[in-house]
Amino acid sequence: MNHTQWKLARERKAAEGYIEPPEVEAMRAEIRMAFDLGQAVYDRRTELGISQSELARRANMTQPQVSKLELGGTVPTLPLLAPACLRPRLRGSVPCRSR
């Protein structure tokens, strides 16, 4: 079964009145959030023209950690994100809001 079939099956179940449990909905939201964050990091990194290795160096991470983050394979913790957003040399390297 491919992804399109999964989506169709989910839509068919929804049309039949099936409602996903709240924990499944929460898990889907977390997955979407991880993917969106990863896409934002990738977009900004490529916009800046830097490699995953360079971003990893600047963010005090490893290149595999950056790769996993960009692919949406992890939800970073606040202790990882806060320094990246606050450190002046990283501002503009990761998607952080200005204060």
PDB file of C-alpha atoms in Angstrom:
ATOM      1  CA  MET A   1       0.000   0.000   0.000  1.00  0.00           C
ATOM      2  CA  ASN A   2       1.466   3.391  -0.953  1.00  0.00           C
ATOM      3  CA  HIS A   3       0.977   6.761   0.759  1.00  0.00           C
ATOM      4  CA  THR A   4      -1.822   7.784  -1.579  1.00  0.00           C
ATOM      5  CA  GLN A   5      -3.745   4.657  -0.659  1.00  0.00           C
ATOM      6  CA  TRP A   6      -3.195   5.367   3.061  1.00  0.00           C
ATOM      7  CA  LYS A   7      -4.649   8.836   2.636  1.00  0.00           C
ATOM      8  CA  LEU A   8      -7.616   7.490   0.684  1.00  0.00           C
ATOM      9  CA  ALA A   9      -8.227   4.793   3.302  1.00  0.00           C
ATOM     10  CA  ARG A  10      -8.119   7.420   6.083  1.00  0.00           C
ATOM     11  CA  GLU A  11     -10.529   9.662   4.168  1.00  0.00           C
ATOM     12  CA  ARG A  12     -12.852   6.710   3.535  1.00  0.00           C
ATOM     13  CA  LYS A  13     -12.880   5.861   7.247  1.00  0.00           C
ATOM     14  CA  ALA A  14     -13.577   9.511   8.102  1.00  0.00           C
ATOM     15  CA  ALA A  15     -16.497   9.547   5.659  1.00  0.00           C
ATOM     16  CA  GLU A  16     -17.858   6.454   7.407  1.00  0.00           C
ATOM     17  CA  GLY A  17     -17.799   8.320  10.718  1.00  0.00           C
ATOM     18  CA  TYR A  18     -14.557   6.929  12.163  1.00  0.00           C
ATOM     19  CA  ILE A  19     -12.836   9.400  14.431  1.00  0.00           C
ATOM     20  CA  GLU A  20      -9.197   8.942  15.316  1.00  0.00           C
ATOM     21  CA  PRO A  21      -8.333   8.807  19.000  1.00  0.00           C
ATOM     22  CA  PRO A  22      -6.903  12.059  20.412  1.00  0.00           C
ATOM     23  CA  GLU A  23      -3.471  10.493  20.926  1.00  0.00           C
ATOM     24  CA  VAL A  24      -3.281   9.606  17.220  1.00  0.00           C
ATOM     25  CA  GLU A  25      -4.269  13.145  16.256  1.00  0.00           C
ATOM     26  CA  ALA A  26      -1.611  14.507  18.641  1.00  0.00           C
ATOM     27  CA  MET A  27       1.004  12.201  17.113  1.00  0.00           C
ATOM     28  CA  ARG A  28       0.078  13.351  13.599  1.00  0.00           C
ATOM     29  CA  ALA A  29       0.376  16.993  14.707  1.00  0.00           C
ATOM     30  CA  GLU A  30       3.833  16.322  16.183  1.00  0.00           C
ATOM     31  CA  ILE A  31       4.956  14.623  12.979  1.00  0.00           C
ATOM     32  CA  ARG A  32       3.705  17.566  10.891  1.00  0.00           C
ATOM     33  CA  MET A  33       5.466  20.008  13.210  1.00  0.00           C
ATOM     34  CA  ALA A  34       8.764  18.070  12.970  1.00  0.00           C
ATOM     35  CA  PHE A  35       8.488  17.979   9.181  1.00  0.00           C
ATOM     36  CA  ASP A  36       7.656  21.704   8.955  1.00  0.00           C
ATOM     37  CA  LEU A  37      10.562  22.642  11.218  1.00  0.00           C
ATOM     38  CA  GLY A  38      12.920  20.431   9.227  1.00  0.00           C
ATOM     39  CA  GLN A  39      11.769  22.033   5.996  1.00  0.00           C
ATOM     40  CA  ALA A  40      12.273  25.524   7.475  1.00  0.00           C
ATOM     41  CA  VAL A  41      15.817  24.650   8.596  1.00  0.00           C
ATOM     42  CA  TYR A  42      16.613  23.152   5.182  1.00  0.00           C
ATOM     43  CA  ASP A  43      15.170  26.169   3.339  1.00  0.00           C
ATOM     44  CA  ARG A  44      17.137  28.646   5.443  1.00  0.00           C
ATOM     45  CA  ARG A  45      20.362  26.635   5.224  1.00  0.00           C
ATOM     46  CA  THR A  46      20.172  26.402   1.445  1.00  0.00           C
ATOM     47  CA  GLU A  47      19.195  30.087   1.222  1.00  0.00           C
ATOM     48  CA  LEU A  48      22.398  30.906   3.115  1.00  0.00           C
ATOM     49  CA  GLY A  49      24.362  28.544   0.884  1.00  0.00           C
ATOM     50  CA  ILE A  50      25.901  26.567   3.725  1.00  0.00           C
ATOM     51  CA  SER A  51      26.343  22.834   4.077  1.00  0.00           C
ATOM     52  CA  GLN A  52      24.843  20.621   6.741  1.00  0.00           C
ATOM     53  CA  SER A  53      28.341  20.280   8.183  1.00  0.00           C
ATOM     54  CA  GLU A  54      28.724  24.053   8.444  1.00  0.00           C
ATOM     55  CA  LEU A  55      25.317  24.452  10.092  1.00  0.00           C
ATOM     56  CA  ALA A  56      26.205  21.629  12.480  1.00  0.00           C
ATOM     57  CA  ARG A  57      29.451  23.369  13.401  1.00  0.00           C
ATOM     58  CA  ARG A  58      27.654  26.682  13.999  1.00  0.00           C
ATOM     59  CA  ALA A  59      24.888  25.036  16.034  1.00  0.00           C
ATOM     60  CA  ASN A  60      27.246  22.790  18.017  1.00  0.00           C
ATOM     61  CA  MET A  61      25.615  19.699  16.517  1.00  0.00           C
ATOM     62  CA  THR A  62      26.794  16.868  14.307  1.00  0.00           C
ATOM     63  CA  GLN A  63      26.058  16.662  10.587  1.00  0.00           C
ATOM     64  CA  PRO A  64      23.897  13.523  11.094  1.00  0.00           C
ATOM     65  CA  GLN A  65      21.845  15.417  13.694  1.00  0.00           C
ATOM     66  CA  VAL A  66      21.246  18.246  11.212  1.00  0.00           C
ATOM     67  CA  SER A  67      20.283  15.729   8.536  1.00  0.00           C
ATOM     68  CA  LYS A  68      17.813  13.995  10.844  1.00  0.00           C
ATOM     69  CA  LEU A  69      16.347  17.360  11.864  1.00  0.00           C
ATOM     70  CA  GLU A  70      15.912  18.460   8.230  1.00  0.00           C
ATOM     71  CA  LEU A  71      14.191  15.202   7.334  1.00  0.00           C
ATOM     72  CA  GLY A  72      11.655  15.657  10.128  1.00  0.00           C
ATOM     73  CA  GLY A  73      13.009  12.625  11.947  1.00  0.00           C
ATOM     74  CA  THR A  74      13.260  14.356  15.295  1.00  0.00           C
ATOM     75  CA  VAL A  75      11.590  17.018  17.352  1.00  0.00           C
ATOM     76  CA  PRO A  76      14.372  19.094  18.880  1.00  0.00           C
ATOM     77  CA  THR A  77      14.260  19.962  22.540  1.00  0.00           C
ATOM     78  CA  LEU A  78      14.127  23.483  23.895  1.00  0.00           C
ATOM     79  CA  PRO A  79      17.686  23.210  25.257  1.00  0.00           C
ATOM     80  CA  LEU A  80      18.869  22.581  21.681  1.00  0.00           C
ATOM     81  CA  LEU A  81      16.802  25.323  20.036  1.00  0.00           C
ATOM     82  CA  ALA A  82      17.162  28.121  22.590  1.00  0.00           C
ATOM     83  CA  PRO A  83      20.945  28.565  22.258  1.00  0.00           C
ATOM     84  CA  ALA A  84      20.685  28.387  18.473  1.00  0.00           C
ATOM     85  CA  CYS A  85      18.120  31.201  18.489  1.00  0.00           C
ATOM     86  CA  LEU A  86      19.953  33.338  21.029  1.00  0.00           C
ATOM     87  CA  ARG A  87      23.567  32.968  19.850  1.00  0.00           C
ATOM     88  CA  PRO A  88      24.370  36.038  17.666  1.00  0.00           C
ATOM     89  CA  ARG A  89      26.522  34.123  15.168  1.00  0.00           C
ATOM     90  CA  LEU A  90      23.626  31.759  14.492  1.00  0.00           C
ATOM     91  CA  ARG A  91      20.848  34.310  14.220  1.00  0.00           C
ATOM     92  CA  GLY A  92      19.749  34.115  10.617  1.00  0.00           C
ATOM     93  CA  SER A  93      21.105  30.563  10.316  1.00  0.00           C
ATOM     94  CA  VAL A  94      18.133  28.904  11.953  1.00  0.00           C
ATOM     95  CA  PRO A  95      14.455  29.896  11.750  1.00  0.00           C
ATOM     96  CA  CYS A  96      14.016  31.952  14.943  1.00  0.00           C
ATOM     97  CA  ARG A  97      11.757  34.904  15.522  1.00  0.00           C
ATOM     98  CA  SER A  98      13.368  38.205  16.359  1.00  0.00           C
ATOM     99  CA  ARG A  99      12.661  39.711  19.732  1.00  0.00           C
TER     100      ARG A  99
END
